[in-house]
CSV table of C-alpha atoms in Angstrom, one decimal:
chain,number,residue,atom,x,y,z
Y,1,MET,CA,354.1,181.7,150.9
Y,2,PHE,CA,357.6,181.6,152.3
Y,3,ASP,CA,359.5,178.4,152.7
Y,4,PRO,CA,359.1,177.0,156.2
Y,5,VAL,CA,362.0,177.3,158.7
Y,6,ILE,CA,362.9,173.7,159.7
Y,7,ALA,CA,364.7,173.1,163.0
Y,8,PRO,CA,367.7,170.8,163.2
Y,9,SER,CA,367.0,167.1,162.7
Y,10,GLY,CA,368.4,166.3,166.2
Y,11,THR,CA,365.7,168.3,168.0
Y,12,LEU,CA,362.2,167.2,168.9
Y,13,LEU,CA,360.7,170.0,166.8
Y,14,GLY,CA,362.9,169.2,163.8
Y,15,LEU,CA,361.9,165.5,163.9
Y,16,LEU,CA,358.2,166.4,164.1
Y,17,GLN,CA,358.4,168.9,161.3
Y,18,ARG,CA,360.0,166.3,159.1
Y,19,GLY,CA,357.3,163.8,160.0
Y,20,ARG,CA,359.9,161.2,161.0
Y,21,GLY,CA,358.9,158.2,163.1
Y,22,ASP,CA,361.5,159.1,165.7
Y,23,GLY,CA,359.5,162.3,166.2
Y,24,THR,CA,356.6,160.4,167.6
Y,25,LEU,CA,358.8,158.1,169.7
Y,26,HIS,CA,360.7,161.0,171.2
Y,27,ALA,CA,357.5,163.0,171.8
Y,28,LEU,CA,356.1,160.1,173.8
Y,29,THR,CA,359.1,160.1,176.1
Y,30,ALA,CA,359.5,163.9,176.4
Y,31,PRO,CA,357.8,166.1,179.0
Y,32,ARG,CA,354.2,166.3,177.8
Y,33,ALA,CA,354.1,170.1,177.8
Y,34,GLU,CA,357.2,170.3,175.6
Y,35,ALA,CA,355.9,167.7,173.2
Y,36,LEU,CA,352.5,169.4,172.9
Y,37,ALA,CA,354.2,172.8,172.3
Y,38,ALA,CA,356.3,171.3,169.5
Y,39,LEU,CA,353.2,169.5,168.0
Y,40,ASP,CA,351.1,172.7,168.1
Y,41,HIS,CA,354.0,174.6,166.4
Y,42,CYS,CA,354.0,172.1,163.5
Y,43,VAL,CA,350.2,172.1,163.0
Y,44,LEU,CA,349.9,175.9,163.2
Y,45,ASP,CA,352.9,176.7,161.0
Y,46,ASP,CA,352.8,174.1,158.3
Y,47,PRO,CA,356.4,172.8,157.9
Y,48,ARG,CA,355.9,171.2,154.5
Y,49,HIS,CA,357.7,172.6,151.4
Y,50,ASP,CA,354.9,171.2,149.2
Y,51,TRP,CA,351.7,170.9,151.3
Y,52,GLN,CA,349.7,169.5,148.4
Y,53,VAL,CA,351.7,166.3,148.2
Y,54,GLU,CA,353.3,165.6,151.6
Y,55,ASN,CA,351.4,164.0,154.3
Y,56,ARG,CA,351.4,165.2,157.9
Y,57,SER,CA,347.8,165.3,159.1
Y,58,LEU,CA,347.3,161.7,160.2
Y,59,TYR,CA,350.7,161.7,161.7
Y,60,TYR,CA,350.0,164.7,163.9
Y,61,ALA,CA,346.4,163.6,164.7
Y,62,ARG,CA,347.7,160.3,166.0
Y,63,LEU,CA,350.2,162.1,168.2
Y,64,TYR,CA,347.4,164.3,169.6
Y,65,LEU,CA,345.6,161.1,170.6
Y,66,ASP,CA,348.7,159.6,172.2
Y,67,LEU,CA,349.4,162.7,174.2
Y,68,ASN,CA,345.7,163.3,174.9
Y,69,GLY,CA,346.4,166.8,173.6
Y,70,GLU,CA,344.0,169.7,174.0
Y,71,LEU,CA,342.9,171.7,170.9
Y,72,ASP,CA,343.1,175.2,172.4
Y,73,ALA,CA,346.0,176.3,170.2
Y,74,ILE,CA,344.3,175.1,167.0
Y,75,GLU,CA,341.1,176.8,168.0
Y,76,ALA,CA,342.9,180.1,168.7
Y,77,HIS,CA,344.6,179.8,165.3
Y,78,LEU,CA,341.5,179.1,163.3
Y,79,PHE,CA,339.5,181.9,164.9
Y,80,ASP,CA,342.3,184.5,165.0
Y,81,PRO,CA,341.3,187.8,163.4
Y,82,GLU,CA,344.1,187.1,160.8
Y,83,ASP,CA,341.8,184.5,159.3
Y,84,ALA,CA,339.8,187.2,157.7
Y,85,LEU,CA,342.9,188.9,156.3
Y,86,ASP,CA,345.0,185.9,155.1
Y,87,THR,CA,342.6,183.7,153.2
Y,88,ASP,CA,345.3,181.4,151.7
Y,89,GLU,CA,344.1,177.9,152.5
Y,90,ALA,CA,347.7,176.9,153.3
Y,91,ARG,CA,347.3,178.9,156.6
Y,92,THR,CA,344.6,176.6,158.0
Y,93,GLY,CA,344.6,173.6,155.8
Y,94,LEU,CA,346.8,171.4,157.9
Y,95,ALA,CA,345.0,172.3,161.1
Y,96,LEU,CA,341.6,171.4,159.5
Y,97,ALA,CA,342.9,168.1,158.1
Y,98,VAL,CA,344.2,167.2,161.6
Y,99,LEU,CA,340.8,168.0,163.1
Y,100,GLY,CA,339.2,165.8,160.4
Y,101,HIS,CA,341.3,162.8,161.4
Y,102,LEU,CA,340.7,163.5,165.1
Y,103,ALA,CA,336.9,163.6,164.4
Y,104,SER,CA,337.1,160.2,162.7
Y,105,TYR,CA,338.8,158.9,165.9
Y,106,GLY,CA,335.8,160.1,167.9
Y,107,ARG,CA,337.1,163.4,169.2
Y,108,LEU,CA,333.9,165.4,169.6
Y,109,ASP,CA,335.8,168.6,170.4
Y,110,ALA,CA,337.5,168.4,166.9
Y,111,LEU,CA,334.1,167.8,165.2
Y,112,ALA,CA,332.7,170.9,167.0
Y,113,LEU,CA,335.6,173.0,165.9
Y,114,LEU,CA,335.2,171.9,162.3
Y,115,ARG,CA,331.5,172.8,162.4
Y,116,ARG,CA,332.2,176.2,163.9
Y,117,TYR,CA,334.8,177.0,161.3
Y,118,ALA,CA,332.7,175.8,158.4
Y,119,ALA,CA,330.1,178.2,159.5
Y,120,GLY,CA,332.3,181.2,160.0
Y,121,GLY,CA,335.9,180.7,158.8
Y,122,ALA,CA,337.6,181.9,155.6
Y,123,ASN,CA,338.7,178.4,154.6
Y,124,TRP,CA,335.2,177.0,155.1
Y,125,ALA,CA,335.2,174.9,152.0
Y,126,TRP,CA,338.1,172.8,153.3
Y,127,ALA,CA,336.3,172.3,156.7
Y,128,LEU,CA,333.1,171.3,154.9
Y,129,ASP,CA,335.0,168.7,152.9
Y,130,GLU,CA,336.4,167.3,156.2
Y,131,LEU,CA,332.9,167.2,157.6
Y,132,ALA,CA,331.5,165.6,154.5
Y,133,LEU,CA,333.6,162.5,155.3
Y,134,ARG,CA,332.9,162.4,159.0
Y,135,ASP,CA,329.8,164.2,160.1
Y,136,ASP,CA,326.3,162.8,160.3
Y,137,ASP,CA,323.4,164.2,158.2
Y,138,ALA,CA,322.0,166.3,161.0
Y,139,GLY,CA,325.3,168.0,161.6
Y,140,LEU,CA,325.7,168.8,157.9
Y,141,ARG,CA,322.1,170.1,157.6
Y,142,SER,CA,322.8,172.5,160.4
Y,143,LEU,CA,325.5,174.2,158.2
Y,144,ALA,CA,323.3,174.8,155.2
Y,145,ALA,CA,322.0,178.2,156.3
Y,146,PRO,CA,325.3,179.7,157.4
Y,147,VAL,CA,327.2,178.4,154.3
Y,148,LEU,CA,324.5,179.7,151.9
Y,149,ALA,CA,324.5,183.0,153.7
Y,150,ARG,CA,328.0,183.6,152.5
Y,151,PHE,CA,326.7,184.1,149.0
Y,152,ALA,CA,324.6,187.1,148.0
Y,153,THR,CA,321.3,186.5,146.3
Y,154,ASP,CA,322.2,188.7,143.3
Y,155,ALA,CA,323.5,187.4,140.0
Y,156,GLU,CA,327.1,187.6,141.0
Y,157,GLY,CA,326.5,185.8,144.3
Y,158,GLU,CA,324.5,183.0,142.6
Y,159,ALA,CA,327.4,182.5,140.1
Y,160,GLU,CA,329.8,182.2,143.0
Y,161,LEU,CA,327.6,179.7,144.7
Y,162,ALA,CA,327.3,177.7,141.4
Y,163,ALA,CA,331.1,177.7,141.2
Y,164,ALA,CA,331.5,176.5,144.8
Y,165,VAL,CA,329.1,173.6,144.2
Y,166,ARG,CA,330.7,172.7,140.9
Y,167,ASP,CA,334.3,172.7,142.4
Y,168,ALA,CA,333.6,171.0,145.7
Y,169,PHE,CA,335.8,168.0,146.4
Y,170,GLU,CA,333.1,166.3,148.4
Y,171,PRO,CA,329.6,166.6,147.0
Y,172,ARG,CA,327.7,165.0,149.9
Y,173,PRO,CA,326.7,168.2,151.8
Y,174,TRP,CA,325.4,169.9,148.6
Y,175,ARG,CA,323.4,166.8,147.6
Y,176,LEU,CA,322.0,166.7,151.1
Y,177,TRP,CA,321.1,170.3,151.0
Y,178,ALA,CA,319.4,169.9,147.6
Y,179,GLU,CA,316.9,167.7,149.3
Y,180,ASP,CA,316.5,169.9,152.4
Y,181,PRO,CA,312.9,170.2,153.7
Y,182,ARG,CA,313.4,174.0,153.8
Y,183,GLU,CA,312.4,175.0,150.3
Y,184,SER,CA,314.5,178.2,150.3
Y,185,ILE,CA,317.6,176.2,150.8
Y,186,ALA,CA,316.8,173.2,148.5
Y,187,THR,CA,315.7,175.5,145.6
Y,188,ARG,CA,318.8,177.6,145.8
Y,189,VAL,CA,321.2,174.6,145.9
Y,190,ARG,CA,319.4,172.8,143.1
Y,191,ALA,CA,319.7,175.9,140.9
Y,192,ALA,CA,323.4,176.1,141.7
Y,193,HIS,CA,323.8,172.5,140.7
Y,194,GLU,CA,322.1,173.1,137.4
Y,195,ALA,CA,324.1,176.3,136.7
Y,196,GLY,CA,327.4,174.5,137.5
Y,197,SER,CA,326.6,171.6,135.3
Y,198,PHE,CA,325.7,174.0,132.4
Y,199,ASP,CA,328.9,175.9,132.9
Y,200,ARG,CA,331.0,172.8,132.8
Y,201,TRP,CA,329.2,171.7,129.6
Y,202,GLN,CA,329.9,175.1,128.0
Y,203,ARG,CA,333.6,174.9,128.8
Y,204,GLN,CA,333.8,171.4,127.3
Y,205,MET,CA,331.9,172.5,124.1
Y,206,ARG,CA,334.0,175.7,123.6
Y,207,PRO,CA,337.5,174.9,124.8
Y,208,THR,CA,339.8,177.9,125.1
Y,209,GLY,CA,343.5,178.1,124.6
Y,210,PRO,CA,346.1,178.9,121.9
Y,211,ARG,CA,345.7,177.5,118.5
Y,212,PRO,CA,348.9,178.1,116.4
Y,213,GLY,CA,348.7,178.2,112.6
Y,214,TRP,CA,349.4,174.9,111.0
Y,215,SER,CA,353.0,175.3,109.7
Y,216,VAL,CA,356.4,174.8,111.2
Y,217,GLN,CA,357.2,178.5,111.3
Y,218,ALA,CA,353.9,179.3,112.8
Y,219,VAL,CA,354.5,176.9,115.6
Y,220,PHE,CA,357.9,178.4,116.3
Y,221,ASP,CA,356.4,181.9,116.3
Y,222,TRP,CA,353.7,180.8,118.7
Y,223,ALA,CA,356.3,179.4,121.1
Y,224,GLN,CA,358.4,182.6,120.9
Y,225,GLN,CA,355.3,184.8,121.5
Y,226,GLY,CA,354.5,182.7,124.6
Y,227,LEU,CA,358.1,183.1,125.9
Y,228,GLU,CA,357.8,186.9,125.5
Y,229,ARG,CA,354.7,186.8,127.6
Y,230,GLY,CA,356.4,184.8,130.3
Y,231,ALA,CA,354.8,181.5,129.4
Y,232,ALA,CA,357.0,178.6,128.4
Y,233,LEU,CA,355.1,176.9,125.5
Y,234,HIS,CA,357.9,174.8,124.0
Y,235,VAL,CA,356.4,171.5,125.3
Y,236,PRO,CA,352.9,171.9,123.7
Y,237,ALA,CA,354.6,173.5,120.7
Y,238,ALA,CA,356.7,170.4,120.2
Y,239,ARG,CA,353.6,168.3,120.2
Y,240,CYS,CA,352.1,170.6,117.6
Y,241,LEU,CA,355.2,170.3,115.6
Y,242,SER,CA,354.8,166.5,115.6
Y,243,ALA,CA,351.4,167.0,113.8
Y,244,VAL,CA,352.7,169.6,111.4
Y,245,ALA,CA,356.3,168.7,110.4
Y,246,GLY,CA,357.2,166.2,107.7
Y,247,PRO,CA,360.6,164.9,106.5
Y,248,GLU,CA,361.1,167.9,104.3
Y,249,ASP,CA,360.9,170.2,107.3
Y,250,ARG,CA,363.9,168.6,109.1
Y,251,PRO,CA,366.5,171.1,107.8
Y,252,GLU,CA,364.4,174.0,109.1
Y,253,ILE,CA,364.0,172.4,112.5
Y,254,LEU,CA,367.7,171.6,112.7
Y,255,ARG,CA,368.5,175.3,112.0
Y,256,ALA,CA,366.1,176.4,114.7
Y,257,ALA,CA,367.7,173.9,117.2
Y,258,ARG,CA,371.1,175.4,116.4
Y,259,GLN,CA,370.5,179.1,116.2
Y,260,GLY,CA,366.8,179.9,116.4
Y,261,GLY,CA,365.2,182.3,118.9
Y,262,ASP,CA,364.8,180.9,122.4
Y,263,GLY,CA,361.2,179.8,121.9
Y,264,ALA,CA,361.9,178.1,118.5
Y,265,ARG,CA,365.2,176.6,119.8
Y,266,CYS,CA,363.5,175.0,122.9
Y,267,THR,CA,360.7,173.7,120.7
Y,268,ALA,CA,363.0,172.2,118.1
Y,269,LEU,CA,365.2,170.5,120.8
Y,270,ARG,CA,362.2,169.0,122.5
Y,271,TYR,CA,360.8,167.8,119.2
Y,272,LEU,CA,364.0,166.2,118.0
Y,273,ALA,CA,364.7,164.6,121.3
Y,274,ASP,CA,361.2,163.0,121.4
Y,275,GLY,CA,361.9,161.7,117.9
Y,276,ASP,CA,365.3,160.4,118.8
Y,277,ASP,CA,366.9,162.3,115.9
Y,278,PRO,CA,370.5,161.2,115.2
Y,279,ASP,CA,371.8,164.8,115.6
Y,280,ILE,CA,370.0,165.7,118.8
Y,281,LEU,CA,372.7,164.8,121.3
Y,282,ASP,CA,375.2,167.1,119.6
Y,283,LEU,CA,372.6,169.8,119.4
Y,284,ILE,CA,371.9,169.4,123.1
Y,285,GLU,CA,375.5,169.7,124.0
Y,286,ALA,CA,375.8,172.9,121.8
Y,287,ALA,CA,372.7,174.4,123.4
Y,288,VAL,CA,374.1,173.9,126.9
Y,289,SER,CA,377.4,175.6,125.8
Y,290,ASP,CA,376.0,178.7,124.1
Y,291,GLY,CA,372.3,178.9,125.0
Y,292,SER,CA,370.4,181.2,127.4
Y,293,THR,CA,369.2,179.9,130.7
Y,294,VAL,CA,365.8,179.0,129.2
Y,295,VAL,CA,367.5,177.1,126.4
Y,296,VAL,CA,369.8,175.2,128.7
Y,297,GLU,CA,367.0,174.1,130.9
Y,298,ALA,CA,365.0,172.9,127.9
Y,299,ALA,CA,368.0,171.1,126.4
Y,300,VAL,CA,368.7,169.3,129.7
Y,301,ASP,CA,365.0,168.4,130.1
Y,302,ALA,CA,364.9,167.0,126.6
Y,303,PHE,CA,368.0,164.9,127.2
Y,304,GLU,CA,366.6,163.4,130.3
Y,305,ARG,CA,363.5,162.3,128.4
Y,306,MET,CA,365.5,160.3,125.9
Y,307,ARG,CA,365.3,156.5,126.4
Y,308,GLY,CA,367.7,155.2,123.7
Y,309,GLU,CA,371.0,153.5,124.3
Y,310,ALA,CA,372.8,156.3,122.5
Y,311,ALA,CA,371.6,158.8,125.2
Y,312,VAL,CA,372.9,156.4,128.0
Y,313,ASP,CA,376.3,156.1,126.2
Y,314,ARG,CA,376.6,159.8,125.9
Y,315,ALA,CA,375.6,160.3,129.6
Y,316,ARG,CA,378.6,158.2,130.5
Y,317,GLY,CA,380.8,160.7,128.8
Y,318,TRP,CA,379.0,163.7,130.2
Y,319,ALA,CA,378.7,162.6,133.8
Y,320,HIS,CA,382.0,164.3,134.7
Y,321,ARG,CA,380.9,167.7,133.4
Y,322,PRO,CA,380.6,170.3,136.2
Y,323,ASP,CA,377.4,171.9,134.7
Y,324,PRO,CA,373.7,171.1,134.3
Y,325,LEU,CA,374.3,168.6,131.6
Y,326,GLY,CA,376.7,166.7,133.8
Y,327,ALA,CA,374.1,166.6,136.6
Y,328,ALA,CA,371.5,165.5,134.1
Y,329,ALA,CA,373.8,162.7,132.9
Y,330,GLY,CA,374.0,161.4,136.4
Y,331,ARG,CA,370.3,161.3,136.6
Y,332,VAL,CA,370.0,159.5,133.2
Y,333,LEU,CA,372.4,156.8,134.5
Y,334,ALA,CA,370.5,156.5,137.7
Y,335,CYS,CA,367.3,155.8,135.8
Y,336,ARG,CA,368.6,153.8,132.9
Y,337,GLY,CA,372.3,152.9,133.6
Y,338,GLU,CA,373.7,149.5,134.2
Y,339,THR,CA,375.8,147.9,137.0
Y,340,ARG,CA,379.0,149.3,135.4
Y,341,ASP,CA,377.6,152.8,136.0
Y,342,ARG,CA,377.4,152.5,139.8
Y,343,GLU,CA,380.5,154.6,140.4
Y,344,LEU,CA,379.2,157.4,138.2
Y,345,VAL,CA,375.8,157.5,140.0
Y,346,LEU,CA,377.5,157.3,143.4
Y,347,ALA,CA,379.7,160.2,142.5
Y,348,ALA,CA,376.7,162.2,141.3
Y,349,LEU,CA,374.9,161.4,144.5
Y,350,ARG,CA,377.8,162.5,146.7
Y,351,GLU,CA,378.3,165.7,144.7
Y,352,ALA,CA,374.6,166.6,144.9
Y,353,VAL,CA,374.6,166.3,148.6
Y,354,ARG,CA,377.9,168.1,149.1
Y,355,GLY,CA,377.0,170.9,146.7
Y,356,GLU,CA,373.3,171.4,147.2
Y,357,GLY,CA,372.4,169.8,150.5
Y,358,PRO,CA,369.9,167.1,151.5
Y,359,ASP,CA,366.9,168.7,149.8
Y,360,ALA,CA,368.3,169.1,146.3
Y,361,ALA,CA,365.7,168.3,143.7
Y,362,THR,CA,368.2,166.1,141.8
Y,363,LEU,CA,368.4,163.7,144.8
Y,364,TRP,CA,365.0,162.2,144.1
Y,365,THR,CA,366.3,160.5,140.9
Y,366,LEU,CA,369.8,159.8,142.3
Y,367,VAL,CA,368.5,158.2,145.4
Y,368,ASP,CA,366.2,156.0,143.4
Y,369,GLY,CA,369.1,155.0,141.2
Y,370,ALA,CA,371.3,154.1,144.1
Y,371,GLY,CA,368.6,151.7,145.3
Y,372,ARG,CA,367.9,150.3,141.8
Y,373,LEU,CA,371.6,149.6,141.1
Y,374,GLY,CA,372.1,148.3,144.6
Y,375,ILE,CA,375.1,150.6,145.4
Y,376,ALA,CA,376.1,149.4,148.9
Y,377,CYS,CA,378.7,152.1,149.2
Y,378,ALA,CA,375.9,154.7,148.9
Y,379,ALA,CA,374.4,153.7,152.3
Y,380,PRO,CA,376.2,156.4,154.3
Y,381,VAL,CA,375.0,159.1,152.0
Y,382,LEU,CA,371.5,157.7,151.9
Y,383,ARG,CA,371.4,157.6,155.7
Y,384,HIS,CA,372.4,161.3,155.7
Y,385,VAL,CA,369.7,162.2,153.3
Y,386,TYR,CA,367.2,160.2,155.3
Y,387,ARG,CA,368.0,162.0,158.5
Y,388,GLU,CA,368.4,165.5,157.2
Y,389,THR,CA,365.9,166.1,154.3
Y,390,ALA,CA,362.8,168.1,155.1
Y,391,SER,CA,360.9,166.3,152.4
Y,392,SER,CA,359.0,163.3,153.7
Y,393,HIS,CA,358.7,162.0,150.1
Y,394,LEU,CA,362.5,162.1,149.6
Y,395,ARG,CA,363.0,160.5,153.0
Y,396,GLY,CA,360.7,157.6,151.9
Y,397,ARG,CA,362.8,157.2,148.7
Y,398,ALA,CA,365.9,157.1,150.8
Y,399,ALA,CA,364.4,154.4,153.0
Y,400,ARG,CA,363.5,152.3,150.0
Y,401,ALA,CA,367.1,152.7,148.7
Y,402,LEU,CA,368.5,151.7,152.1
Y,403,ALA,CA,366.3,148.6,152.1
Y,404,ALA,CA,368.1,147.6,148.9
Y,405,THR,CA,371.7,148.6,150.0
Y,406,ASP,CA,372.0,148.6,153.8
Y,407,PRO,CA,371.9,145.3,155.7
Y,408,SER,CA,371.3,147.3,159.0
Y,409,PHE,CA,368.0,148.8,157.7
Y,410,PRO,CA,365.6,146.2,159.1
Y,411,ALA,CA,366.9,146.7,162.6
Y,412,GLY,CA,367.5,150.4,162.2
Y,413,PHE,CA,365.6,153.0,160.3
Y,414,ALA,CA,362.9,150.4,159.3
Y,415,VAL,CA,361.7,150.4,162.9
Y,416,GLU,CA,361.1,154.1,163.2
Y,417,CYS,CA,359.6,154.1,159.7
Y,418,LEU,CA,356.5,152.3,161.2
Y,419,TRP,CA,355.6,155.7,162.7
Y,420,ASP,CA,356.5,157.8,159.6
Y,421,CYS,CA,354.0,160.3,158.2
Y,422,GLU,CA,354.0,158.8,154.7
Y,423,GLU,CA,351.9,155.7,154.2
Y,424,THR,CA,354.4,154.4,151.5
Y,425,THR,CA,357.2,154.6,154.1
Y,426,ARG,CA,355.1,152.8,156.7
Y,427,GLU,CA,354.2,150.1,154.1
Y,428,LEU,CA,358.0,149.6,153.4
Y,429,ALA,CA,358.7,149.4,157.2
Y,430,ALA,CA,355.9,146.9,157.7
Y,431,ARG,CA,357.6,144.6,155.2
Y,432,TYR,CA,361.2,145.0,156.5
Y,433,ALA,CA,361.2,145.9,160.2
Y,434,GLU,CA,362.6,143.2,162.5
Y,435,THR,CA,360.2,142.2,165.3
Y,436,GLY,CA,362.7,141.6,168.0
Y,437,ASP,CA,361.8,145.0,169.4
Y,438,THR,CA,358.5,144.8,171.3
Y,439,ARG,CA,357.6,148.3,170.0
Y,440,VAL,CA,357.5,146.9,166.4
Y,441,VAL,CA,355.0,144.2,167.3
Y,442,GLU,CA,352.8,146.7,169.2
Y,443,GLN,CA,352.9,149.2,166.3
Y,444,LEU,CA,352.1,146.5,163.8
Y,445,ARG,CA,349.1,145.5,165.8
Y,446,ARG,CA,348.0,149.2,166.0
Y,447,LEU,CA,348.4,149.7,162.2
Y,448,ALA,CA,346.4,146.5,161.5
Y,449,ALA,CA,343.5,147.6,163.7
Y,450,ASP,CA,343.5,151.3,162.8
Y,451,PRO,CA,340.5,152.2,160.5
Y,452,ALA,CA,342.3,155.3,159.3
Y,453,GLU,CA,345.3,153.4,158.1
Y,454,GLU,CA,345.8,152.9,154.3
Y,455,ALA,CA,344.8,149.5,152.9
Y,456,GLU,CA,348.3,149.0,151.4
Y,457,VAL,CA,349.9,149.4,154.8
Y,458,GLN,CA,347.5,147.0,156.4
Y,459,THR,CA,348.1,144.4,153.6
Y,460,ALA,CA,351.9,144.7,154.3
Y,461,VAL,CA,351.3,144.2,158.0
Y,462,ARG,CA,349.2,141.1,157.4
Y,463,SER,CA,351.8,139.7,155.1
Y,464,ARG,CA,354.1,139.5,158.2
Y,465,ILE,CA,351.5,137.7,160.3
Y,466,GLY,CA,351.7,134.0,159.6
Y,467,PRO,CA,354.3,131.3,159.3
Y,468,GLU,CA,357.4,133.5,159.0
Y,469,PRO,CA,359.6,132.5,161.9
Y,470,ASP,CA,360.7,136.1,162.7
Y,471,MET,CA,357.1,137.4,163.2
Y,472,PRO,CA,355.1,136.3,166.2
Y,473,ALA,CA,351.3,136.3,165.8
Y,474,VAL,CA,349.9,139.7,166.4
């Protein structure tokens, strides 16, 4: 799947793609047709870089409700002939999740679409999971026959059915069908249940996977063989080394860390770092200087895992390096540095934004560090990251850091965060947003009453309702 194309943050489409609260606020004041077109674009062409962890479905569903939006575009997308050709669940997953939320809000047209798609669509399992949470027993029973018809009655088909039952996220439909009054359905589903349970038991009793020989050299050989196959095994190999190696093996492990093959060198560096070996920091520096790309990445990762004061002291000296070790040093100081390290963390944050942009992976740690250390001078950079990043998780981290560094946050970004797509960001906003704006009070009321809202958000809202002088009763 290609990375999504994200519109500029100053446009309605760009705001909605990012899941920002301002997206909802702008959509509600824009011409309705324009707002619905942008909303449909987001739902049909998932804008998330990592759709498995970023939230958008509830955010988009609420906007469909506010705009009284039709579902024609979603219907056309789900039942397009391409559905039979592109079976990747990422193509339809967001649309199905949005329909699930709309169904929970009482949109019968969304419920009907989910039922139709579960009966005939390629990503039927996702639709069935959505229905398992929202549909009644009669609706689920009506899907038993079309879902089972997907599986042939030969041995291969029954095995596929057993795997589908075993791997279902929501077991409710299958349990319901196992008790179906139609014997042909109940018997088949019960058999699939039994076969799936037996298969799981077999896998637990006979675990598969590599089992290196129990010697230091054998562990190094296993790691190297994995690397040659394209599998990085140095992390599990280092754990094996912890069980195998004794004090007498230290010279051999040090040699591997200095000049071993890539697999052995990565394994040795990881093992020595986890054990806080006195020579590990020098070995990491050497590996970054003369190692391959794989070795450099392993060395940097091993360094960032270290928790001792020696690693933090060395990070202060490495933070100015213009290489991966310098970037890692900035992250170490962001996580474990002290007040005196603020300037180094701020410099690393600025350099990351300037050199890699507002979506750089290193920003997650640096943004957290700016908030942890209370770096007030970082607020302009944090505001830039908040506005521009396409990651709703990184934006939430930027909001949390701004709450700790920017006095204007409660009256500024905290207000729009009440409409954000991420529940953790809405929770933060519920605790900080100033209530002089009538929109804030109205949104707090809505969040408190919305059954789809997360419990943590509602707890934060209720913490604002009471004797605090800045919060009127809502």
